[in-house]
Amino acid sequence: MDAEGLIITNINCHMGGVYLWETGLPAQPIPVPPNATSAVKAAAASLVRPRRQTIADGLIEVVAIGGVAHMGRLAVGLARAQRLCQCTSISITTKVKLPMQVDGEPFLQEPSRVVVTHKDQATMLRRVGGSSALRVASAADEVLQSAFERGLITAQQRSELAKEMVSRLEPFN
């Protein structure tokens, strides 16, 4: 995928129902020099080791997206983000003005160094309940993702099964 954007997050649900990390494509290994120490190799491997995303682990998740059209496909379950890593902080240095967004607020960032770290936690309110179809769809997606990660089904099978479930659950929303 040609990435046009990064999403740095510590919540499991994005854009009103898209689970970027849980359903994302597996992260690629980080290249390390052959003469790197075992500690450096272990650190590189730990960044991309697939772990379940949780707000309580002190880690932030970084995923790549392919732009606005890709975000639209993500929103309807026809695409997946590319997992990059889980980390305690990330530093991005820009040499040109770049469009950015923080908590839904867009702005044009001047050339700079942006550092994002995990800092503290806050209690948030959320709606309890929701439609039973939404809960079923969420549980079904978790089952499909787990089956895919364990090699029980292919990515194509996962995609086709997800589309079929969405079409069958749609009348209940």
Backbone as a ProteinNet text record, in pm:
[ID]
protein_1_A
[PRIMARY]
MDAEGLIITNINCHMGGVYLWETGLPAQPIPVPPNATSAVKAAAASLVRPRRQTIADGLIEVVAIGGVAHMGRLAVGLARAQRLCQCTSISITTKVKLPMQVDGEPFLQEPSRVVVTHKDQATMLRRVGGSSALRVASAADEVLQSAFERGLITAQQRSELAKEMVSRLEPFN
[TERTIARY]
84.8	0	89.2	51.8	119	50.3	117.1	57.5	52.4	-62.2	-76.8	-95.5	-113.8	-134.8	-104.3	-79.1	-58.4	-170.1	-214.1	-307.8	-238.9	-226.7	-165.8	-279	-302.8	-420.7	-394.7	-477.9	-474.9	-616	-705.6	-840.1	-863.6	-946.9	-962	-1055.6	-1142	-1242.3	-1220.9	-1217.3	-1189.3	-1301.2	-1329.4	-1428.9	-1564.8	-1605.9	-1738.4	-1760.4	-1656.5	-1678.1	-1574.1	-1463.3	-1358.4	-1247.5	-1218.3	-1115.2	-985.7	-909.6	-791.6	-684	-652.9	-544.6	-589	-703.2	-750	-768.8	-815.4	-841.5	-733	-628.8	-524.2	-437.8	-375.8	-281.6	-160.2	-101	12.8	128.3	194.8	310.4	425.3	503.3	620	738.7	828.5	946.4	1029.3	1085.7	1172	1312.8	1369.5	1502.9	1607.7	1694.1	1805.4	1934	2043.4	2170.7	2209.7	2277.1	2316.1	2403.6	2480.7	2569.9	2504.6	2373.1	2303.1	2307	2306.4	2308.1	2174.6	2173.6	2050	1944.4	1987.5	1892.4	1823.1	1896.9	1839.2	1744	1783.1	1696.2	1567.3	1579.5	1461.6	1370	1427.6	1347.7	1272.5	1338.9	1274	1160.6	1183.3	1079.9	962	987.4	877.6	785.7	836.4	752.5	645.3	673.9	579.1	511.4	546.1	480.2	331.9	245	102.7	49.6	3.2	-59.6	-197.9	-287.9	-422.6	-415.6	-487.9	-490.2	-576.7	-524.6	-601.5	-559.5	-652.2	-619.7	-538.7	-530.3	-465.1	-321.5	-265.3	-132.7	-17.8	-47.4	58.2	118.3	60.1	112.4	17.6	76.2	-3.2	16	-86.9	-82	-63.9	17.3	43.3	5.8	-84.5	-125.6	-113.2	-95.7	-88.1	-216.7	-260.2	-377.1	-339.8	-418.4	-388.4	-459.5	-516.6	-583	-732.2	-801.4	-944.2	-1027.4	-999.8	-1076.4	-1056.8	-934.2	-905.8	-982.8	-992.4	-1068.3	-1215.1	-1268.3	-1406.8	-1427.3	-1332.7	-1342.2	-1325.6	-1240.8	-1225.7	-1358.3	-1426.4	-1550.3	-1659.6	-1657.5	-1761.1	-1709.4	-1588.3	-1535.1	-1477.4	-1446.1	-1391.9	-1240.3	-1177.4	-1031.8	-980.8	-850.2	-786.4	-668	-641.5	-524.8	-400.3	-284.3	-157.5	-100.6	-94.1	-31.6	115.3	164.9	307.2	374.7	324.8	386.1	300.2	335.7	283.8	405.2	393.4	508.7	462.9	557.7	523.6	533.8	608.6	615.9	657.5	626	664.4	705.2	808.9	858.1	853.4	791.9	781.2	843.5	940.4	1004.6	958.4	902.7	855.5	948.4	970.2	1054.5	971.5	842.7	750.4	620.9	534.9	403.7	323.8	257	176.3	40	-65.4	-195.8	-197	-248.3	-259.5	-396.1	-427	-554.1	-531.4	-578.6	-570.5	-711.2	-757.1	-890.2	-998.2	-984.6	-1085.4	-1068	-970.2	-947.6	-832.8	-862.5	-757.4	-679.2	-552.6	-468.8	-350.4	-281.2	-162.6	-41.5	39.2	154.4	277.1	339.5	465.2	573.9	684.1	793.8	835.5	843.6	872.1	896.6	916.8	926.9	806.8	725.5	606.1	633.3	614.8	635.5	502.6	462.2	339.3	380.2	335.9	365.6	237.6	242.5	129.7	146.6	44.9	55.9	-75.3	-69	-183	-304.9	-414.1	-540.5	-652.6	-764	-881.3	-1002.5	-1097.8	-1221.1	-1309.8	-1362	-1446.2	-1585.4	-1684.2	-1820.7	-1848.8	-1930.3	-1970.8	-2113.8	-2179.9	-2316.8	-2316.1	-2403.2	-2415.2	-2530.4	-2513.4	-2620.6	-2590.4	-2673.8	-2660.2	-2742.5	-2745.3	-2827.2	-2765	-2849.7	-2799	-2727	-2772.3	-2705.9	-2562.2	-2540.1	-2405.9	-2317.2	-2370.9	-2293.2	-2261.1	-2357.5	-2335.1	-2228.5	-2237.6	-2140.4	-2000.2	-1990.1	-1860.2	-1802.3	-1885.3	-1839	-1799.1	-1877.5	-1846.7	-1714.8	-1690.4	-1564.8	-1446.1	-1461.6	-1354.4	-1325.9	-1431.5	-1414.6	-1342.7	-1383.9	-1319.5	-1172.7	-1142.6	-1004.2	-919.6	-973.1	-900.9	-874.2	-973.6	-957.2	-851.3	-850.5	-751.5	-611.3	-596.2	-464.5	-410.6	-498.9	-456	-437.7	-461.1	-440.6	-552.6	-668.1	-780.2	-853.9	-851	-912.5	-816.5	-832.6	-747.8	-806.7	-730	-777.9	-900	-898.1	-1011.7	-1136.2	-1120.8	-1234.2	-1288	-1196.2	-1237.5	-1320.1	-1271.6	-1339.5	-1478.6	-1487.4	-1615.7	-1714.7	-1668.1	-1756.4	-1804.5	-1715.3	-1753.7	-1861.1	-1843.9	-1944.1	-2079.9	-2078.1	-2202.6	-2271.3	-2194	-2252.8	-2312.5	-2241.9	-2292.4	-2424.1	-2430.8	-2555.3	-2670.4	-2643.3	-2750.9	-2792.7	-2700.8	-2734.1	-2796.3	-2778.7	-2827.3	-2976.2	-3066.2	-3207.8	-3236.4	-3146.7	-3170.2	-3122.1	-3054.1	-3003.4	-3112.9
-117.9	0	123.9	223.2	352.1	435.6	454	526.3	675.8	735	880.2	941.8	857	910.2	810	863.1	781.6	812.5	710.7	732.4	681	769.4	736.5	739.6	627.2	617.8	533.1	549.2	462.3	413.1	426.3	374	267.1	169.9	58.6	88.9	186.7	214.8	355.3	365.7	492.4	518.1	641.4	679.2	613.2	607.5	558.3	409.2	328	184.4	106.4	168.2	99.7	60.9	-68.3	-120.2	-132.8	-23.4	-16.7	-117.7	-129.4	-217.7	-363.2	-392.1	-530.3	-593.6	-516.3	-572.3	-536.6	-466.4	-421.3	-533.5	-507.4	-602	-612.5	-730.2	-747.2	-654	-607.5	-519.3	-596.8	-527.7	-587.3	-580.4	-678.1	-673.2	-548.1	-494.7	-377	-426	-377.9	-425	-378.2	-468.9	-435.2	-484.5	-414.2	-457.9	-596.2	-675.3	-810.4	-810.2	-704.2	-698.3	-632.4	-613	-550.2	-642	-579.5	-656.5	-728.6	-827.7	-902.3	-812.1	-712.8	-619.3	-534.8	-489.3	-410.3	-496.6	-619.8	-711.4	-739	-759.4	-786	-663.9	-544.8	-422.2	-403.8	-427.4	-414	-515.2	-636.8	-740.8	-707.5	-649.4	-620.5	-511.2	-421.8	-315.8	-370.1	-476.4	-527.9	-657.7	-709	-829.5	-799.7	-880.6	-849.3	-870.7	-762.3	-768.1	-709.2	-756.6	-702.3	-556.8	-469.6	-328.7	-310	-235.1	-199.8	-62.4	12.6	147.8	145	29.8	22	-28.4	-51.1	-112.3	-11.5	117.9	218	232.9	167.6	173.4	250.1	313.2	374.9	291.3	286.9	209.7	304.8	261.3	341	256.9	309.6	241.2	337.8	280.7	360.5	341.9	450.2	444.4	501.1	464.5	504.1	629.3	707.7	830.7	827.6	928.2	946.3	830.2	785	674.2	547.3	526	410	421.2	541	560.5	527.3	562.1	528.3	377.8	308.1	161.4	99.3	159.5	111.9	122.9	233.5	260.2	159.2	101.5	4.4	-139	-158.6	-293.4	-355	-272.7	-326.9	-314	-261.9	-246.5	-258.9	-269.9	-278.2	-183.5	-127.6	-41.4	-129.4	-69.1	-140.2	-112.3	-213.3	-195.1	-161.1	-64.2	-33.2	-76.9	-28.9	-69.7	-26.9	-80.2	-34.6	16.9	133.8	193.9	287.3	330.8	424.9	568.6	592.4	727.5	716.4	822.8	829.2	972.6	987.8	1119.5	1129.2	1236.6	1259.7	1395.6	1398.2	1523.3	1557.9	1677.1	1721	1828	1826.6	1927.7	2025.9	1992.7	2079.1	2090	2185	2194.4	2068.9	2013.6	1894.5	1911.3	1862.9	1864.3	1758.7	1796.8	1705.2	1722.9	1631	1636.7	1581.2	1652.8	1605.3	1605.8	1488.7	1472.8	1534.4	1514.8	1561.7	1704.2	1775.2	1915.3	1925.1	1959.3	1968	2099.4	2092.3	2211.7	2184.2	2290	2277.4	2295.9	2191.4	2192.8	2244.9	2345.4	2397.6	2290.8	2300.9	2205.9	2202.3	2083	2071.7	1926.4	1906.7	1772.3	1754.2	1653.3	1624.8	1497.3	1503.5	1386.9	1353.1	1227.5	1179.4	1072.7	1089.1	991	951	836	793	860.9	934.7	1007.2	995	929.5	919	855.8	854.8	804.9	886.6	890.7	962.2	871.8	886.6	811	878.9	800.3	853.8	793.3	868.5	818.8	760.3	656.9	601.3	551.6	542.5	494.1	343.8	301.5	160	102.8	-16	-79.4	-73.1	-2.8	-0.5	-113.2	-120.4	-222.5	-359.8	-460	-596.4	-638.6	-588	-620.5	-569	-450.6	-394.9	-480.8	-526.5	-612.3	-745.1	-800.7	-927.1	-906.7	-797	-768.6	-753.9	-686.7	-667.8	-801.7	-886	-1018	-1103.4	-1098.5	-1176.9	-1132.5	-1001.2	-949.3	-998.4	-1002.7	-1053.2	-1200.2	-1279.3	-1421.4	-1437.4	-1360.9	-1369.2	-1330.6	-1223.5	-1178.5	-1283.3	-1340.6	-1444.3	-1565.2	-1605.6	-1719.1	-1688.1	-1564.3	-1524	-1526.8	-1468.4	-1461.6	-1600	-1695.6	-1831.6	-1917	-1858.9	-1930.1	-2025.9	-2011.4	-2099.8	-2059.5	-1928.2	-1878.3	-1780.4	-1760.6	-1666.6	-1525.6	-1427.6	-1289.3	-1275.7	-1344.2	-1340.4	-1400.2	-1513.7	-1576.2	-1485	-1420.9	-1328.9	-1215.4	-1158.8	-1046.8	-1087.7	-1201.5	-1247.7	-1278.9	-1344.6	-1375.5	-1247.4	-1148.8	-1022	-951.3	-948.3	-884.6	-953.7	-1085.4	-1161.3	-1133.2	-1127.6	-1099.5	-960	-862.4	-725.6	-718.4	-784.8	-778	-845.8	-950.6	-1019.9	-946.6	-871.5	-798	-661.9	-610.2	-476.4	-454.4	-549.6	-525	-502.8	-543.6	-531.1	-399.6	-318.8	-188.9	-84.3
0	0	0	-78.6	-74.7	31.9	144	256.5	227.2	256.7	247.3	384	484.5	617.4	725.7	844.3	963.2	1061.1	1131.7	1241.4	1366.5	1463.5	1591.5	1692.9	1758.7	1843.6	1967.3	2066.2	2183.4	2215.4	2122.1	2141.3	2035.6	2068.7	1975.6	1859.8	1873.5	1771.6	1714.8	1583.1	1514.8	1414.7	1382.8	1281.8	1308.6	1434.2	1466.9	1446.8	1456.2	1448.5	1370.9	1334.3	1259.9	1357.4	1362.9	1452.5	1372.7	1366.3	1280.9	1319.2	1447.7	1489.7	1485.6	1543.3	1552.3	1415.1	1318.6	1186.1	1085.4	1130.2	1039.1	985	871.7	813.3	904.6	918.1	1009.6	976	1080.9	1064.5	1001.3	920.3	857.2	952.8	948.6	1036.2	1010.9	1116.4	1105	1070.2	959.7	922.3	1023.6	1063	1152.3	1087.2	1110	1050.8	1103.1	1021.4	1063.8	1189.7	1209	1325.1	1447.4	1444.9	1557.1	1678.5	1795	1919	1937.3	2021.8	2046.6	2109.7	2188.1	2249.5	2143.2	2042.4	1933.4	1852.5	1824	1749.2	1826.6	1956.8	2039.8	2043.9	2053.8	2057.4	1925.2	1812.3	1681	1667.9	1713.7	1705	1795.2	1911.9	2005.1	1952.6	1868.3	1812.8	1720.8	1649.6	1550.7	1594.5	1713.1	1762.9	1779.1	1719.5	1729.1	1870.7	1931.7	2063	2049.5	2129.1	2129.3	2176.9	2111.8	2148.2	2271.5	2367.3	2485.9	2534.3	2587.5	2634.1	2763	2827.8	2958.3	2953.3	2834.4	2827	2820.1	2815.9	2808.9	2670.5	2570.3	2434.2	2342.5	2242.2	2136.5	2010.6	1928.2	1804.8	1686.9	1590.6	1470.9	1350.1	1266.9	1144.1	1026.8	909	786.3	707.9	643.4	556.2	420.2	321.1	184.1	136.2	225.2	184.2	209.6	156.9	182.8	128.3	6.6	-50.5	33	78.4	163.3	295.1	351	475.1	453.5	337.7	306.8	301.6	239	232.1	370.6	454.5	592.6	667.3	647	719.9	688.9	569.8	534.1	534.2	583.9	598.4	473.2	372.6	247.6	237.6	341.5	340.6	483.2	495.4	626.3	629.3	746.5	764.2	772.4	754.8	768.8	906.3	991	1122.3	1102.1	1178.4	1174.2	1303.4	1417.2	1543.6	1661.4	1777.9	1906.2	1981.8	2042.5	2108	2219.7	2301.3	2408.7	2361.7	2252.5	2195.6	2049.7	1975.8	1835.3	1804.9	1725.9	1687.4	1535.3	1485.7	1341.8	1312	1223.1	1183.4	1042.5	1025.7	894.5	840.7	712	647.6	566.4	547.1	474.6	554.5	517.7	581.4	548.8	648.5	628	694.6	628.4	694.5	804.5	921.1	1034.5	1097.6	1188.5	1258.5	1397.8	1497	1634.8	1691.4	1732	1790.1	1701.3	1570.3	1475.9	1428.6	1481.9	1443.1	1342.9	1217	1115.3	1125.3	1084.7	1079.2	988.1	947.9	864.8	955.7	972.2	1061.8	988	1044	988.8	1003.8	927.6	946	1093.4	1148.7	1291.2	1328.9	1457.1	1514	1605.3	1576	1654.9	1734.4	1865.1	1950.7	2016.6	2002	2065.3	2165.8	2290.1	2393.8	2464.9	2526.8	2609.5	2744.3	2789	2915.3	2991.4	3104.4	3194.7	3127.5	3199.1	3148.3	3208.9	3140.8	3189.7	3172.9	3261.2	3250.1	3146.4	3054	2948.1	2959.3	2915.9	2912.1	2775	2771.2	2642.9	2654.7	2542.2	2537.8	2566.2	2653.2	2685.1	2603.6	2557.3	2480.1	2332.8	2259.9	2114.8	2056.1	1926.9	1862.4	1881.4	1895.4	1909.3	1781.3	1666	1539.7	1539.6	1597.1	1603.3	1693.4	1805.7	1895.4	1827.7	1755.8	1683.9	1576.4	1501.5	1395.2	1453.8	1567.1	1631.6	1675.8	1737	1781.1	1661	1553.1	1433.4	1372.5	1371.7	1318	1400.3	1532.2	1618	1588.3	1567.8	1535.9	1402.4	1301.4	1170.2	1177.7	1251.3	1262.4	1333.5	1437.8	1511.4	1421.7	1344.9	1253.4	1148	1098	998.7	1059.5	1180.2	1244.3	1278.6	1304.5	1336.1	1210.6	1092.5	966.8	930.6	995.7	965.8	839	806.7	684	617.8	487.4	413.5	424.3	381.8	381	290.7	176.4	83.8	148.9	217.4	285.5	395.9	469.4	575.2	517.2	408.5	344	294.5	228.1	174.6	286.3	392.2	505.3	573.3	587.9	650.3	567.9	435.6	348.6	362	365.2	377.4	510.9	618.6	750.6	756.9	699.3	698.8	622.7	508	429.1	501.1	576.2	648.5	775.7	836.2	958.7	929.3	807.9	772.1	803	776.1	806.5	954.1	1043	1186.8	1245.6	1166.4	1216.6	1216
[MASK]
+++++++++++++++++++++++++++++++++++++++++++++++++++++++++++++++++++++++++++++++++++++++++++++++++++++++++++++++++++++++++++++++++++++++++++++++++++++++++++++++++++++++++++++

